[in-house]
mmCIF file of C-alpha atoms and ligand atoms in Angstrom:
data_model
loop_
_atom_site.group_PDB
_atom_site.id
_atom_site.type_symbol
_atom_site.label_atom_id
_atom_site.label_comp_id
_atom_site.label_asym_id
_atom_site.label_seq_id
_atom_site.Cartn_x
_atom_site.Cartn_y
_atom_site.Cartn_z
ATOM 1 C CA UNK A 1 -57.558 -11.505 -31.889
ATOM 2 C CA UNK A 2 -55.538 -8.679 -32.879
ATOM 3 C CA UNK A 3 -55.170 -5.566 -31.157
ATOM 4 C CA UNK A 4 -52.020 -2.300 -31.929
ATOM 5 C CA UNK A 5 -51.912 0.587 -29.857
ATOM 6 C CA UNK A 6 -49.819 3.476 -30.233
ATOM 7 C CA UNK A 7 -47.762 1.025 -32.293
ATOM 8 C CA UNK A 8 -44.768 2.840 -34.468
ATOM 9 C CA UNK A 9 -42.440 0.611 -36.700
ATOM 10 C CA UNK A 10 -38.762 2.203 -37.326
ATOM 11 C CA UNK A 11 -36.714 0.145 -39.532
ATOM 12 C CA UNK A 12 -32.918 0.118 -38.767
ATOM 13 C CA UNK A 13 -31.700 3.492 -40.431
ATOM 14 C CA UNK A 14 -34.911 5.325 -39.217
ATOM 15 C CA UNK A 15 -37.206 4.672 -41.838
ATOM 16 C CA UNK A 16 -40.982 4.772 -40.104
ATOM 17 C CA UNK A 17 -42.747 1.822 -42.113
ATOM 18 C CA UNK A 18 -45.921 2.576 -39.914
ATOM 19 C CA UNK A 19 -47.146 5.559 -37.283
ATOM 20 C CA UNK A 20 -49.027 5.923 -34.575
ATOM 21 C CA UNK A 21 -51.453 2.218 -35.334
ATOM 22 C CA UNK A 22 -54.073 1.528 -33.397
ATOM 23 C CA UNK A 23 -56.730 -0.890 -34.555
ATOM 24 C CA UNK A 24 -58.846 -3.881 -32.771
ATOM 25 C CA UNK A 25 -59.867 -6.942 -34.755
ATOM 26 C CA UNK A 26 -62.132 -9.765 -33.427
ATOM 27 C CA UNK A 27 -61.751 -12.856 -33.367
ATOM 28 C CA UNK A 28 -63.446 -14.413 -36.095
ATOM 29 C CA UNK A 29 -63.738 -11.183 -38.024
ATOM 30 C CA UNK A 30 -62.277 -10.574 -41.899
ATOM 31 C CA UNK A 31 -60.622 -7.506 -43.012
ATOM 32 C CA UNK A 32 -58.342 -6.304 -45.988
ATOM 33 C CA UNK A 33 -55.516 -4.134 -45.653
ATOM 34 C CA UNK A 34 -54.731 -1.695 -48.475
ATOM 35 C CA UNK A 35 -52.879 1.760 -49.709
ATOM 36 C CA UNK A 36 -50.102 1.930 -52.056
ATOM 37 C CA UNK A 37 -47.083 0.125 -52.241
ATOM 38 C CA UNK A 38 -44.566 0.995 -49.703
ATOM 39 C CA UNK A 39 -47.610 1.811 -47.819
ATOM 40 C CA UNK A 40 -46.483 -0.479 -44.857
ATOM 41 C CA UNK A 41 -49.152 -3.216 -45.712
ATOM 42 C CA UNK A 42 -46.643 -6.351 -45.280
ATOM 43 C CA UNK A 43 -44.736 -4.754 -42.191
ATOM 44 C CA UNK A 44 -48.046 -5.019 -40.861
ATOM 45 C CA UNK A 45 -48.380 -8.379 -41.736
ATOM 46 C CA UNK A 46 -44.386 -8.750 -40.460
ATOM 47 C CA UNK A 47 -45.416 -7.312 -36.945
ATOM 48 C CA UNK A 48 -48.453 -9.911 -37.074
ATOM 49 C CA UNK A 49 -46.580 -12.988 -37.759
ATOM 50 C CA UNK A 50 -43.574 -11.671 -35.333
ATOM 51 C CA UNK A 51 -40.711 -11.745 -38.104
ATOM 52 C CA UNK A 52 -40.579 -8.193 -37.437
ATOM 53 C CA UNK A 53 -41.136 -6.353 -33.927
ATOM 54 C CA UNK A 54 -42.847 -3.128 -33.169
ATOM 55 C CA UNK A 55 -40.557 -0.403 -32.062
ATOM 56 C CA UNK A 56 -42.805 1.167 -29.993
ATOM 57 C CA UNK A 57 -46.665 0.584 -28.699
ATOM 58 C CA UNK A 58 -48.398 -2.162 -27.411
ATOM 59 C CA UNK A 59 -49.622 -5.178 -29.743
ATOM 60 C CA UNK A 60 -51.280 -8.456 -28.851
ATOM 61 C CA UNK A 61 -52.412 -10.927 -31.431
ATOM 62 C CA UNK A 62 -54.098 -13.996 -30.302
ATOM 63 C CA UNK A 63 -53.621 -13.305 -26.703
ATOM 64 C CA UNK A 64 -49.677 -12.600 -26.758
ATOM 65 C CA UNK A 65 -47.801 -9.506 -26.037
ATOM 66 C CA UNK A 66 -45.402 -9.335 -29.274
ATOM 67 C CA UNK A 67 -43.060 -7.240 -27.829
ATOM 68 C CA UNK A 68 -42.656 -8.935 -24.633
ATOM 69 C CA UNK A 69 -42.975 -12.456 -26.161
ATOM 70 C CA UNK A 70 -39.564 -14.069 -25.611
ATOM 71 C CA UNK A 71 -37.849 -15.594 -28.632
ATOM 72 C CA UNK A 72 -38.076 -19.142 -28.005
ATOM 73 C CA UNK A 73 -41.705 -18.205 -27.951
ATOM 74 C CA UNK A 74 -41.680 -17.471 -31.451
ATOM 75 C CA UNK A 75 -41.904 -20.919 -32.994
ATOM 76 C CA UNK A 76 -45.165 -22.047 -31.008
ATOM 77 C CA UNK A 77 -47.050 -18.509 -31.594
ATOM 78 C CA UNK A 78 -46.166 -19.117 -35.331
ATOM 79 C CA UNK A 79 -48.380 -22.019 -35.246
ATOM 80 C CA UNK A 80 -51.903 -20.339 -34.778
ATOM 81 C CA UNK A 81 -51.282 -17.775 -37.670
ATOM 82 C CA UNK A 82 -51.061 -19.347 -41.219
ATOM 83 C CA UNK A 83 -49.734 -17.239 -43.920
ATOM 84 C CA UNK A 84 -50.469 -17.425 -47.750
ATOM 85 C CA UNK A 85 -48.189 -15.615 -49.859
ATOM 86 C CA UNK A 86 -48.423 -14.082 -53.235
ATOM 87 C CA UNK A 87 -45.593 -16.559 -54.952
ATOM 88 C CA UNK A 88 -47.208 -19.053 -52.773
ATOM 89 C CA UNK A 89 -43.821 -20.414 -51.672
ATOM 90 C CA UNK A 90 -44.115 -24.058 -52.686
ATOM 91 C CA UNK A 91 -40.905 -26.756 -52.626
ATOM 92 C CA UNK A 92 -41.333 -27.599 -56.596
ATOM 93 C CA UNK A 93 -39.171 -30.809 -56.037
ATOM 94 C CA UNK A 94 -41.656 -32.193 -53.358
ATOM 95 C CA UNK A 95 -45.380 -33.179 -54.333
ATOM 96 C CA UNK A 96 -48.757 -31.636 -53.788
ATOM 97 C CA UNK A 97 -48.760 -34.053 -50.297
ATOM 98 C CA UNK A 98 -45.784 -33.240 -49.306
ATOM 99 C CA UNK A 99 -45.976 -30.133 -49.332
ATOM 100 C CA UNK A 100 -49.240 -29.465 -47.592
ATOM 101 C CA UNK A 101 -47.432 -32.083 -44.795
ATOM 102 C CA UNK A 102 -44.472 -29.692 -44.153
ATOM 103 C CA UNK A 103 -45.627 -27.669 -41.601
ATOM 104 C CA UNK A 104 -46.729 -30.605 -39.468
ATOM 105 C CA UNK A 105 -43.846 -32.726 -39.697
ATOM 106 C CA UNK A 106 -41.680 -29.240 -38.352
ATOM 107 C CA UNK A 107 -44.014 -28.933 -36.017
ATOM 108 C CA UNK A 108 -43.831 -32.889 -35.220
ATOM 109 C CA UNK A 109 -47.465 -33.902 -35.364
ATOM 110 C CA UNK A 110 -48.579 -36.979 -34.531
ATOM 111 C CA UNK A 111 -47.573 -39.617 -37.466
ATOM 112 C CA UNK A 112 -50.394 -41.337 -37.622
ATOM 113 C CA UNK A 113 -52.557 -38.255 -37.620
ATOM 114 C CA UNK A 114 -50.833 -36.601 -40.963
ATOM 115 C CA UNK A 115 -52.262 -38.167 -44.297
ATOM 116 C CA UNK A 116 -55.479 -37.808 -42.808
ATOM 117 C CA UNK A 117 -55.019 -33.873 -42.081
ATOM 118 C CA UNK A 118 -53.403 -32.861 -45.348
ATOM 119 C CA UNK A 119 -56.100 -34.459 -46.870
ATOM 120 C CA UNK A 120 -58.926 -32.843 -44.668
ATOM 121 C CA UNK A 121 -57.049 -29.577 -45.926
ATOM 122 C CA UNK A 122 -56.499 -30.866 -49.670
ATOM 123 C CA UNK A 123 -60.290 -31.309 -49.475
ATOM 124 C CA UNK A 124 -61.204 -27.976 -48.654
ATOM 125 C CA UNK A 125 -59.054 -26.428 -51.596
ATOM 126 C CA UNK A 126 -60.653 -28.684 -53.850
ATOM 127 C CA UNK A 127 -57.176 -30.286 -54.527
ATOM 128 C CA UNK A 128 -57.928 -34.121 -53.342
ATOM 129 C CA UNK A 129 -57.355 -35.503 -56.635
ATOM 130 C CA UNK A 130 -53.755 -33.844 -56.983
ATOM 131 C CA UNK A 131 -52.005 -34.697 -53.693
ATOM 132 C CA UNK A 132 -49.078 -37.147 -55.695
ATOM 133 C CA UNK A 133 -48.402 -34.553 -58.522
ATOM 134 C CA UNK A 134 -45.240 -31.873 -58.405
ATOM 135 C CA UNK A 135 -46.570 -28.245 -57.958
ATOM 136 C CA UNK A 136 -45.069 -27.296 -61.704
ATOM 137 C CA UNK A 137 -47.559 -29.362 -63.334
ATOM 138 C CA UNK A 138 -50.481 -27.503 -61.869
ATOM 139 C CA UNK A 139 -51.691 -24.249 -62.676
ATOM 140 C CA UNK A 140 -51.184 -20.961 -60.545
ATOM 141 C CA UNK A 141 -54.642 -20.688 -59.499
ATOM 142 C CA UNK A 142 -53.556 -24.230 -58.345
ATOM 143 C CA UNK A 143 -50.602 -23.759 -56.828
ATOM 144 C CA UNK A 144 -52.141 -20.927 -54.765
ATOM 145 C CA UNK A 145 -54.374 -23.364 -53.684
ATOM 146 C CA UNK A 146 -51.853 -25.650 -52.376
ATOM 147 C CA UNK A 147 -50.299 -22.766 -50.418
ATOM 148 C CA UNK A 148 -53.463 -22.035 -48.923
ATOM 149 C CA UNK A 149 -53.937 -25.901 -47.880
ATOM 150 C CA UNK A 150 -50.072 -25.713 -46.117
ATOM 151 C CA UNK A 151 -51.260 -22.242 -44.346
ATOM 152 C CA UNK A 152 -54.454 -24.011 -42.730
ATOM 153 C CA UNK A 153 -53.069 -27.667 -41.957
ATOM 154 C CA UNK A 154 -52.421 -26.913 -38.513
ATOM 155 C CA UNK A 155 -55.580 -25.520 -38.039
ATOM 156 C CA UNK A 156 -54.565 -21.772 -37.309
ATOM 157 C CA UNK A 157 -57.559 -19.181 -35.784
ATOM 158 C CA UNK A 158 -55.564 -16.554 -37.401
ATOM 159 C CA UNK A 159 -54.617 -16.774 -41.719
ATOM 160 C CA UNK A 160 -52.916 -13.669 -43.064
ATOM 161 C CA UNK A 161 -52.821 -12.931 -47.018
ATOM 162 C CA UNK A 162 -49.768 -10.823 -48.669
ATOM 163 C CA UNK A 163 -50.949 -9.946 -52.024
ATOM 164 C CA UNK A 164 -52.720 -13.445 -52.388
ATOM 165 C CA UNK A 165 -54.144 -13.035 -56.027
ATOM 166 C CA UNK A 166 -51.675 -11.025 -57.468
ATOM 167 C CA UNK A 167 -50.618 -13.229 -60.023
ATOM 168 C CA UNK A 168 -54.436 -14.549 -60.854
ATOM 169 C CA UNK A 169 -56.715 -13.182 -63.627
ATOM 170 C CA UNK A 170 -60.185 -11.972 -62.162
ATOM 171 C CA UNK A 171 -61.539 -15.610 -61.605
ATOM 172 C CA UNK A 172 -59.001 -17.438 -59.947
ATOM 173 C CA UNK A 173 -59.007 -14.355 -57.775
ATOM 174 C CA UNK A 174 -62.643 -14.835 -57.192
ATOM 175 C CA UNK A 175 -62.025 -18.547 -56.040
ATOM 176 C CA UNK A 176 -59.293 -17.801 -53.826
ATOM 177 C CA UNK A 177 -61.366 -15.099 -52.591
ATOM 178 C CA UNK A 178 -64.349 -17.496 -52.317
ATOM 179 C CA UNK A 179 -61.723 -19.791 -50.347
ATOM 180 C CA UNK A 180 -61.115 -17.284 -47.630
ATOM 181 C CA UNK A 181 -64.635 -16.534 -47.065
ATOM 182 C CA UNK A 182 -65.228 -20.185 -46.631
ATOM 183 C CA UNK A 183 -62.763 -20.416 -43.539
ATOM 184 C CA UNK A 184 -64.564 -16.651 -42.146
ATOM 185 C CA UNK A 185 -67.297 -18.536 -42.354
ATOM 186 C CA UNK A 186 -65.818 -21.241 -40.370
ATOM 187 C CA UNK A 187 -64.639 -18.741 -37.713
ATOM 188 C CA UNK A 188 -61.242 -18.212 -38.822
ATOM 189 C CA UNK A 189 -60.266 -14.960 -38.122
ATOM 190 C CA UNK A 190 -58.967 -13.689 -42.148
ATOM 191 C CA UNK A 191 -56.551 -10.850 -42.537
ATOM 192 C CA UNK A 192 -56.031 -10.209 -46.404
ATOM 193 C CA UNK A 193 -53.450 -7.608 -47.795
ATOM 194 C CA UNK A 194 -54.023 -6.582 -51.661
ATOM 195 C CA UNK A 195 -54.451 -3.965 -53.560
ATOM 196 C CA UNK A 196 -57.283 -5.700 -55.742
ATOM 197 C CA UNK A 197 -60.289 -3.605 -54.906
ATOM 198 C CA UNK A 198 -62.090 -5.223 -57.547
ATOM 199 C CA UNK A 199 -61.596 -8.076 -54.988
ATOM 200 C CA UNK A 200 -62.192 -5.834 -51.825
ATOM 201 C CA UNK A 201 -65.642 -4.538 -53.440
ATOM 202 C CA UNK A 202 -66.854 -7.869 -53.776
ATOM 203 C CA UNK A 203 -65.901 -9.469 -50.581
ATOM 204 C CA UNK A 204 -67.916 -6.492 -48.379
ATOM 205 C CA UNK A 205 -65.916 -6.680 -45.372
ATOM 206 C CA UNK A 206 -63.851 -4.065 -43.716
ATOM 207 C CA UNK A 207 -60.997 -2.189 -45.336
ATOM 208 C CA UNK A 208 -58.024 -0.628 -43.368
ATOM 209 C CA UNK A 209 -56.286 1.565 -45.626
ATOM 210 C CA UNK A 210 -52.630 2.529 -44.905
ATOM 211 C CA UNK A 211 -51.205 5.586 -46.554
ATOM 212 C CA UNK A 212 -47.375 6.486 -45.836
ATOM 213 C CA UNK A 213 -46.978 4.485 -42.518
ATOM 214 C CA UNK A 214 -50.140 5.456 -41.233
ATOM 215 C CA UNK A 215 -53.857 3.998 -40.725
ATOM 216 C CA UNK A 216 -56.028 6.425 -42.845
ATOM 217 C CA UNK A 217 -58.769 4.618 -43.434
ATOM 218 C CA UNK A 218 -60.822 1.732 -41.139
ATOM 219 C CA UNK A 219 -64.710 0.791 -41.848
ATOM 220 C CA UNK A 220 -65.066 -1.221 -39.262
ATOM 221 C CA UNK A 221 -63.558 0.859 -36.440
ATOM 222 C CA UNK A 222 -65.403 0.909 -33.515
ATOM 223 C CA UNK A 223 -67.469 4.471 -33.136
HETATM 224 P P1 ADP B 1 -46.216 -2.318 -48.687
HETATM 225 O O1 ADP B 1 -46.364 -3.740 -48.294
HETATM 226 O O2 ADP B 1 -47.422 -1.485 -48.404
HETATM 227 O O3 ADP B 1 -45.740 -2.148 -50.100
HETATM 228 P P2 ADP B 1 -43.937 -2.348 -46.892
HETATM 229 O O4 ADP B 1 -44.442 -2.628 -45.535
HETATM 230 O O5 ADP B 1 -43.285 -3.456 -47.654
HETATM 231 O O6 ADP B 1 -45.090 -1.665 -47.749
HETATM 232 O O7 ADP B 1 -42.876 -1.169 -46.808
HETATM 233 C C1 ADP B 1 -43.118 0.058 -46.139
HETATM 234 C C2 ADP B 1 -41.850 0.898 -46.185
HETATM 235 O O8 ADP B 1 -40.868 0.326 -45.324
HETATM 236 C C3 ADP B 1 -41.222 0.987 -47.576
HETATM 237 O O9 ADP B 1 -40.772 2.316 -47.787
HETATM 238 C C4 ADP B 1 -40.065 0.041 -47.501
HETATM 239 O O10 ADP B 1 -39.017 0.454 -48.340
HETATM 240 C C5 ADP B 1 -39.655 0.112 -46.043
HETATM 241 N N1 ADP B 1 -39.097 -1.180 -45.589
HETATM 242 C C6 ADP B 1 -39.700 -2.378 -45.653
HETATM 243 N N2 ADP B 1 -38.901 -3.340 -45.122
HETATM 244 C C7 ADP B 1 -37.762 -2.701 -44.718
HETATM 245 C C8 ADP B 1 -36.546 -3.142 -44.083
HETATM 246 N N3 ADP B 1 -36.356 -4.438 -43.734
HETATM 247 N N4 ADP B 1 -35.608 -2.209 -43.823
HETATM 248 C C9 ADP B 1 -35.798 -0.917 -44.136
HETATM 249 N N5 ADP B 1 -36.917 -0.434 -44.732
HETATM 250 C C10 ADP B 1 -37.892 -1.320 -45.029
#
């Protein structure tokens, strides 16, 4: 699903945000990514979801060369990675419903086939009961869920996680955590950046650790 060799990020100035990556993760597979800040954890994540490209290397996610993918491109490979963000990101003037709906009507799904997918992902985040209420009535464990529902409406094989419970007490972090194990489960390939290890102990999966631009640390790498 994901696979960086040789990959190098320079940002403009010639700052090296990451060194030398290489790492291969399957399809279906669930991993954290963690170090300190200004690690390079979300230029990771930026190289993943192609808002920032590598500067040197070779890196494929979900089948696509992201340094030879051509910018008009861009749009349709963003829709097979969803992305859940620590301030979640929600439009407080539009409802639960609507929000969760945004990324289908910009990607112009099918009208008919819209209330019945934002509630298939409403469901999943235990949120059903909610969809006509305004994000700032619910609480952040809430809200969180809400962005995760708008991250998996379109049914992406690939979610990515920036910091996804760090404004949750231990356990609303556990049931977002809980949450992303679910969709593992389901086959979704899960990419979660944090620096919870509470959180990365109990989830048991593999841990890439990035210290100053480089890949330190990787418990799953192939021997
Ligand atoms: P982390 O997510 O682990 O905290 P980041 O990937 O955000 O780390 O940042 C890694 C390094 O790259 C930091 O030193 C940061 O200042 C630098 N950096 C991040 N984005 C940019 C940018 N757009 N331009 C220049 N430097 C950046």
């Amino acid at each position: 699903m994901i696979q960086f060799t040789h990959v190098f990020k320079r940002y403009p100035g010639g700052f090296d945000a990451l060194r030398n990556i290489n790492v291969k993760i399957e399809r279906g597979e669930m991993a954290f990514i963690t170090g300190h800040s200004g690690a390079g954890k979300s230029t990771l994540l930026k190289l993943i979801t192609a808002i920032e490209r590598p500067s040197r290397g070779e890196a494929v996610v979900n089948g696509r060369n992201l340094l030879r993918m051509p910018r008009r491109r861009i749009p349709y490979f963003r829709r097979e990675v969803g992305v859940v963000f620590q301030d979640h990101k929600l439009l407080f003037d539009r409802t639960v419903y609507d929000n969760v709906a945004l990324p289908l009507i910009v990607t112009g799904a099918d009208q008919h086939e819209i209330p019945r997918r934002v509630r298939a992902a409403l469901e999943k985040v235990g949120l059903l009961s909610k969809e006509k209420m305004y994000p700032v009535t619910l609480s952040g464990g809430e809200q969180q869920r809400v962005g995760i529902a708008r991250a998996v409406v379109n049914k992406p094989p690939l979610l990515l996680a920036d910091e996804p419970t760090g404004n949750l007490d231990a356990a609303l972090s556990d049931e977002i955590l809980d949450l992303f194990l679910d969709f593992h489960h389901h086959g979704v390939t899960v990419l979660i950046a944090t620096h919870d290890w509470r959180l990365i102990n109990r989830a048991r999966k593999r841990v890439l650790e990035l210290n100053h631009a480089e890949l330190v640390r990787d418990t799953g790498a192939a021997a």
